[in-house]
């Protein structure tokens, strides 16, 4: 989620000189300008240079023009950086780096967006159950972090507001805004009691006693009640939108807040601090039996994912079941950046030696879920996070894993680049053709067509065809039939020479198959790929192969053969229409009239036969040939024929040939 817009500002122009400020390992990008009026910080998008990962930078720099009159806020900024460095909690915004000078503080944190910004962009979904569950889950995280600060760290946050809560890419709520974070032991001189009032709009989420008596009143009471009061207002705003400034003591209306949670929030908004609920009590109410935190679906799944690899078999099964049955209960960001990384880690995990692998984390169970959840990921993130476990699963000998991969091929084949498919996926994929289980062989066969556009020419025109030659004689009739169908559909991906060399023999073989549907598939494949054959191929190879099917014992085959024969005869006739009367040149044609005594009969017969176009012309040509042969025999029997006799015989032959040609021409007309 990138909500940072390209806005020009004086602050960004100052940073543009180095693009990193005092943080040399980060490149600082555009500023979210509106944030500076709601906080003492300027908020920037940024990039970590060593791995090019996105992050966020909070900066307070007195050299920026808008901070010219805010020097008194520098101690608060330094306190925030110091406390963020020393506070470790899963629900606190993760610190990456920080830097301080005499006049500036820079803090680099994980990529995150202020809560108010996220809420404003999803305002139209305010009443949806999915959004309400997400808010409850987020509040559980903030309550957990505040309880840690109030009880374990014996401190008061003092600056709880939508600007001090950040949302990560996974939709997780993280607590920040530690400008006024003060240990109880520092009362009454700590920053909370002396300088928190300097924060922008400091009294907006303050309880009545602070608005009436000032911030130093907290030093003489339980200052954590400030946090519980502010948290209640932030929670109601999250459900219902921004609240007007608090003028009275009545709690805001419930609106979209779940009733059980609203009751707890009301106790946190009691005007009398002595009877006001603390954050710890709200936590107990939410985590009790039937509590608003404990029964929240998103809370259950998120907590289950945090310790997924260490969970019991039943706990893992419950999480997987929720993800499979209620995918609409979770936001897309939660699924992509919270659920998906956990499942990918589970896929990559290797069980300790001697242990039984968990049934819930088997690749055959997790892979379909991982592939489905990974669909909305950008291509670079998908390639980095999903492809490695996918390729690892292809190397697994487990048949259930292989079936899961093949059945869900459509979810990933289009997103894999050609080189990965050719070099890494293909070598493992083709092992499925050698599997002893027919279901695996057939599923592997079905996977070829979607993969074909990604395969190299060498694989398509050589390796693949050798594999298909084996599957065409597979013991399973269905596999043989599907092989023929696949070959027919692969034609656009095959070279012209391969089509001429492979298709007719392959389809002709299928026409002799014992399985009726294999024969029908062969006929249909021949017809579908008819454009790959010229009229000569049709006459010499296709028609002779198809003709026996016209008398097949099965009518289904005969009917299809009739259609095929008709189509190919039309193709032959169309090809014949463009053929010349003869392939001989005029010189060759003239020389063919000179016959030697030993070849006259043969050439005369061939010529007469080629010119015969009807029964009558054929008889005439045959008579001419017989006479020519007889004359040749008489000529051969004479031991010393005269020159005149030879010339007479030649004239007779020429006249006879002319008559034959004329008769043939007339017959053709």
PDB file of C-alpha atoms in Angstrom, residues 99-227:
ATOM      1  CA  UNK A  99      20.360   9.376  13.300  1.00  0.00           C
ATOM      2  CA  UNK A 100      20.533  12.540  15.401  1.00  0.00           C
ATOM      3  CA  UNK A 101      22.352  15.844  15.138  1.00  0.00           C
ATOM      4  CA  UNK A 102      22.157  18.996  17.219  1.00  0.00           C
ATOM      5  CA  UNK A 103      19.263  20.184  15.102  1.00  0.00           C
ATOM      6  CA  UNK A 104      17.637  17.102  13.591  1.00  0.00           C
ATOM      7  CA  UNK A 105      16.325  13.603  14.197  1.00  0.00           C
ATOM      8  CA  UNK A 106      15.809  11.002  11.458  1.00  0.00           C
ATOM      9  CA  UNK A 107      14.139   7.654  12.059  1.00  0.00           C
ATOM     10  CA  UNK A 108      13.903   4.889   9.436  1.00  0.00           C
ATOM     11  CA  UNK A 109      11.167   2.340  10.129  1.00  0.00           C
ATOM     12  CA  UNK A 110       9.432  -0.480   8.300  1.00  0.00           C
ATOM     13  CA  UNK A 111       7.154   0.484   5.435  1.00  0.00           C
ATOM     14  CA  UNK A 112       3.949   1.760   7.014  1.00  0.00           C
ATOM     15  CA  UNK A 113       1.138   4.270   6.576  1.00  0.00           C
ATOM     16  CA  UNK A 114      -0.546   6.391   9.279  1.00  0.00           C
ATOM     17  CA  UNK A 115      -3.838   4.947  10.491  1.00  0.00           C
ATOM     18  CA  UNK A 116      -5.858   8.061   9.671  1.00  0.00           C
ATOM     19  CA  UNK A 117      -4.777   7.834   6.023  1.00  0.00           C
ATOM     20  CA  UNK A 118      -5.785   4.188   5.674  1.00  0.00           C
ATOM     21  CA  UNK A 119      -9.137   4.782   7.371  1.00  0.00           C
ATOM     22  CA  UNK A 120      -9.905   7.715   5.070  1.00  0.00           C
ATOM     23  CA  UNK A 121      -9.230   5.628   1.967  1.00  0.00           C
ATOM     24  CA  UNK A 122     -11.559   2.824   3.073  1.00  0.00           C
ATOM     25  CA  UNK A 123     -14.315   5.055   4.391  1.00  0.00           C
ATOM     26  CA  UNK A 124     -16.881   3.605   1.978  1.00  0.00           C
ATOM     27  CA  UNK A 125     -16.402   0.156   3.571  1.00  0.00           C
ATOM     28  CA  UNK A 126     -16.966   1.378   7.098  1.00  0.00           C
ATOM     29  CA  UNK A 127     -19.963  -0.870   7.805  1.00  0.00           C
ATOM     30  CA  UNK A 128     -18.622  -4.080   6.254  1.00  0.00           C
ATOM     31  CA  UNK A 129     -17.941  -7.037   8.585  1.00  0.00           C
ATOM     32  CA  UNK A 130     -14.496  -7.498   7.029  1.00  0.00           C
ATOM     33  CA  UNK A 131     -13.440  -3.952   7.942  1.00  0.00           C
ATOM     34  CA  UNK A 132     -14.922  -4.181  11.429  1.00  0.00           C
ATOM     35  CA  UNK A 133     -13.054  -7.432  12.097  1.00  0.00           C
ATOM     36  CA  UNK A 134      -9.870  -5.774  10.869  1.00  0.00           C
ATOM     37  CA  UNK A 135     -10.316  -2.842  13.268  1.00  0.00           C
ATOM     38  CA  UNK A 136     -10.936  -5.167  16.224  1.00  0.00           C
ATOM     39  CA  UNK A 137      -7.790  -7.109  15.349  1.00  0.00           C
ATOM     40  CA  UNK A 138      -5.834  -3.865  15.068  1.00  0.00           C
ATOM     41  CA  UNK A 139      -7.130  -2.627  18.405  1.00  0.00           C
ATOM     42  CA  UNK A 140      -6.076  -5.892  20.032  1.00  0.00           C
ATOM     43  CA  UNK A 141      -2.517  -5.207  18.839  1.00  0.00           C
ATOM     44  CA  UNK A 142      -2.499  -1.637  20.150  1.00  0.00           C
ATOM     45  CA  UNK A 143      -4.028  -2.685  23.485  1.00  0.00           C
ATOM     46  CA  UNK A 144      -1.346  -5.369  23.780  1.00  0.00           C
ATOM     47  CA  UNK A 145       1.435  -2.839  23.125  1.00  0.00           C
ATOM     48  CA  UNK A 146      -0.044  -0.268  25.527  1.00  0.00           C
ATOM     49  CA  UNK A 147      -0.485  -2.888  28.246  1.00  0.00           C
ATOM     50  CA  UNK A 148       3.186  -3.754  27.832  1.00  0.00           C
ATOM     51  CA  UNK A 149       4.213  -0.094  28.155  1.00  0.00           C
ATOM     52  CA  UNK A 150       1.881   0.656  31.070  1.00  0.00           C
ATOM     53  CA  UNK A 151       2.540  -2.493  33.100  1.00  0.00           C
ATOM     54  CA  UNK A 152       5.824  -4.123  32.103  1.00  0.00           C
ATOM     55  CA  UNK A 153       7.682  -0.922  31.204  1.00  0.00           C
ATOM     56  CA  UNK A 154       5.908   1.146  33.896  1.00  0.00           C
ATOM     57  CA  UNK A 155       5.467   4.014  31.468  1.00  0.00           C
ATOM     58  CA  UNK A 156       2.740   6.125  29.906  1.00  0.00           C
ATOM     59  CA  UNK A 157       2.593   6.592  26.151  1.00  0.00           C
ATOM     60  CA  UNK A 158       0.959   9.998  26.357  1.00  0.00           C
ATOM     61  CA  UNK A 159       0.454  10.600  22.615  1.00  0.00           C
ATOM     62  CA  UNK A 160      -2.081   8.055  21.423  1.00  0.00           C
ATOM     63  CA  UNK A 161      -3.836   9.277  18.286  1.00  0.00           C
ATOM     64  CA  UNK A 162      -4.448   8.070  14.688  1.00  0.00           C
ATOM     65  CA  UNK A 163      -1.190   9.751  13.628  1.00  0.00           C
ATOM     66  CA  UNK A 164       0.874   7.658  16.076  1.00  0.00           C
ATOM     67  CA  UNK A 165      -0.553   4.313  14.909  1.00  0.00           C
ATOM     68  CA  UNK A 166       0.815   2.908  11.648  1.00  0.00           C
ATOM     69  CA  UNK A 167      -0.460   0.218   9.289  1.00  0.00           C
ATOM     70  CA  UNK A 168       2.007  -2.158   7.635  1.00  0.00           C
ATOM     71  CA  UNK A 169       1.638  -3.762   4.212  1.00  0.00           C
ATOM     72  CA  UNK A 170       0.004  -6.766   5.901  1.00  0.00           C
ATOM     73  CA  UNK A 171      -2.634  -4.550   7.530  1.00  0.00           C
ATOM     74  CA  UNK A 172      -1.085  -4.925  10.978  1.00  0.00           C
ATOM     75  CA  UNK A 173      -1.470  -2.070  13.455  1.00  0.00           C
ATOM     76  CA  UNK A 174       1.835  -0.890  14.957  1.00  0.00           C
ATOM     77  CA  UNK A 175       2.278   1.590  17.783  1.00  0.00           C
ATOM     78  CA  UNK A 176       4.673   4.539  17.429  1.00  0.00           C
ATOM     79  CA  UNK A 177       4.539   8.227  18.410  1.00  0.00           C
ATOM     80  CA  UNK A 178       6.813   7.864  21.461  1.00  0.00           C
ATOM     81  CA  UNK A 179       7.479  11.606  21.724  1.00  0.00           C
ATOM     82  CA  UNK A 180       5.904  11.833  25.193  1.00  0.00           C
ATOM     83  CA  UNK A 181       6.632   8.266  26.394  1.00  0.00           C
ATOM     84  CA  UNK A 182       7.724   8.696  30.002  1.00  0.00           C
ATOM     85  CA  UNK A 183       8.459   6.254  32.849  1.00  0.00           C
ATOM     86  CA  UNK A 184       6.284   6.730  35.915  1.00  0.00           C
ATOM     87  CA  UNK A 185       9.415   7.144  37.991  1.00  0.00           C
ATOM     88  CA  UNK A 186      10.214  10.414  36.195  1.00  0.00           C
ATOM     89  CA  UNK A 187       7.144  12.218  37.558  1.00  0.00           C
ATOM     90  CA  UNK A 188       6.745  15.144  37.922  1.00  0.00           C
ATOM     91  CA  UNK A 189       9.691  16.294  35.773  1.00  0.00           C
ATOM     92  CA  UNK A 190       9.418  13.934  32.821  1.00  0.00           C
ATOM     93  CA  UNK A 191       8.527  15.056  29.311  1.00  0.00           C
ATOM     94  CA  UNK A 192       4.938  13.823  29.637  1.00  0.00           C
ATOM     95  CA  UNK A 193       4.237  16.236  32.469  1.00  0.00           C
ATOM     96  CA  UNK A 194       6.239  19.216  31.236  1.00  0.00           C
ATOM     97  CA  UNK A 195       6.312  19.242  27.425  1.00  0.00           C
ATOM     98  CA  UNK A 196       3.572  16.952  26.039  1.00  0.00           C
ATOM     99  CA  UNK A 197       1.282  19.960  25.766  1.00  0.00           C
ATOM    100  CA  UNK A 198       3.594  21.296  23.026  1.00  0.00           C
ATOM    101  CA  UNK A 199       2.586  18.520  20.622  1.00  0.00           C
ATOM    102  CA  UNK A 200       0.278  19.601  17.763  1.00  0.00           C
ATOM    103  CA  UNK A 201      -3.376  19.499  18.866  1.00  0.00           C
ATOM    104  CA  UNK A 202      -2.269  17.917  22.140  1.00  0.00           C
ATOM    105  CA  UNK A 203      -5.620  18.190  23.940  1.00  0.00           C
ATOM    106  CA  UNK A 204      -7.747  16.571  21.250  1.00  0.00           C
ATOM    107  CA  UNK A 205      -7.578  13.091  22.799  1.00  0.00           C
ATOM    108  CA  UNK A 206      -6.848  14.212  26.357  1.00  0.00           C
ATOM    109  CA  UNK A 207      -9.259  13.302  29.209  1.00  0.00           C
ATOM    110  CA  UNK A 208     -11.310  15.971  31.017  1.00  0.00           C
ATOM    111  CA  UNK A 209      -8.868  16.334  33.918  1.00  0.00           C
ATOM    112  CA  UNK A 210      -6.029  17.225  31.535  1.00  0.00           C
ATOM    113  CA  UNK A 211      -8.115  19.627  29.461  1.00  0.00           C
ATOM    114  CA  UNK A 212      -9.225  21.375  32.647  1.00  0.00           C
ATOM    115  CA  UNK A 213      -6.070  21.326  34.782  1.00  0.00           C
ATOM    116  CA  UNK A 214      -3.178  20.898  32.376  1.00  0.00           C
ATOM    117  CA  UNK A 215      -0.766  18.059  31.707  1.00  0.00           C
ATOM    118  CA  UNK A 216       1.109  18.337  34.978  1.00  0.00           C
ATOM    119  CA  UNK A 217      -1.969  16.992  36.777  1.00  0.00           C
ATOM    120  CA  UNK A 218      -0.966  13.552  35.510  1.00  0.00           C
ATOM    121  CA  UNK A 219       2.006  13.503  37.881  1.00  0.00           C
ATOM    122  CA  UNK A 220      -0.349  13.193  40.839  1.00  0.00           C
ATOM    123  CA  UNK A 221      -2.553  10.406  39.444  1.00  0.00           C
ATOM    124  CA  UNK A 222      -2.370   7.165  37.480  1.00  0.00           C
ATOM    125  CA  UNK A 223      -1.105   8.631  34.223  1.00  0.00           C
ATOM    126  CA  UNK A 224      -1.932   5.445  32.288  1.00  0.00           C
ATOM    127  CA  UNK A 225      -5.580   6.530  32.439  1.00  0.00           C
ATOM    128  CA  UNK A 226      -4.611   9.129  29.836  1.00  0.00           C
ATOM    129  CA  UNK A 227      -3.753   6.253  27.483  1.00  0.00           C
TER     130      UNK A 227
END
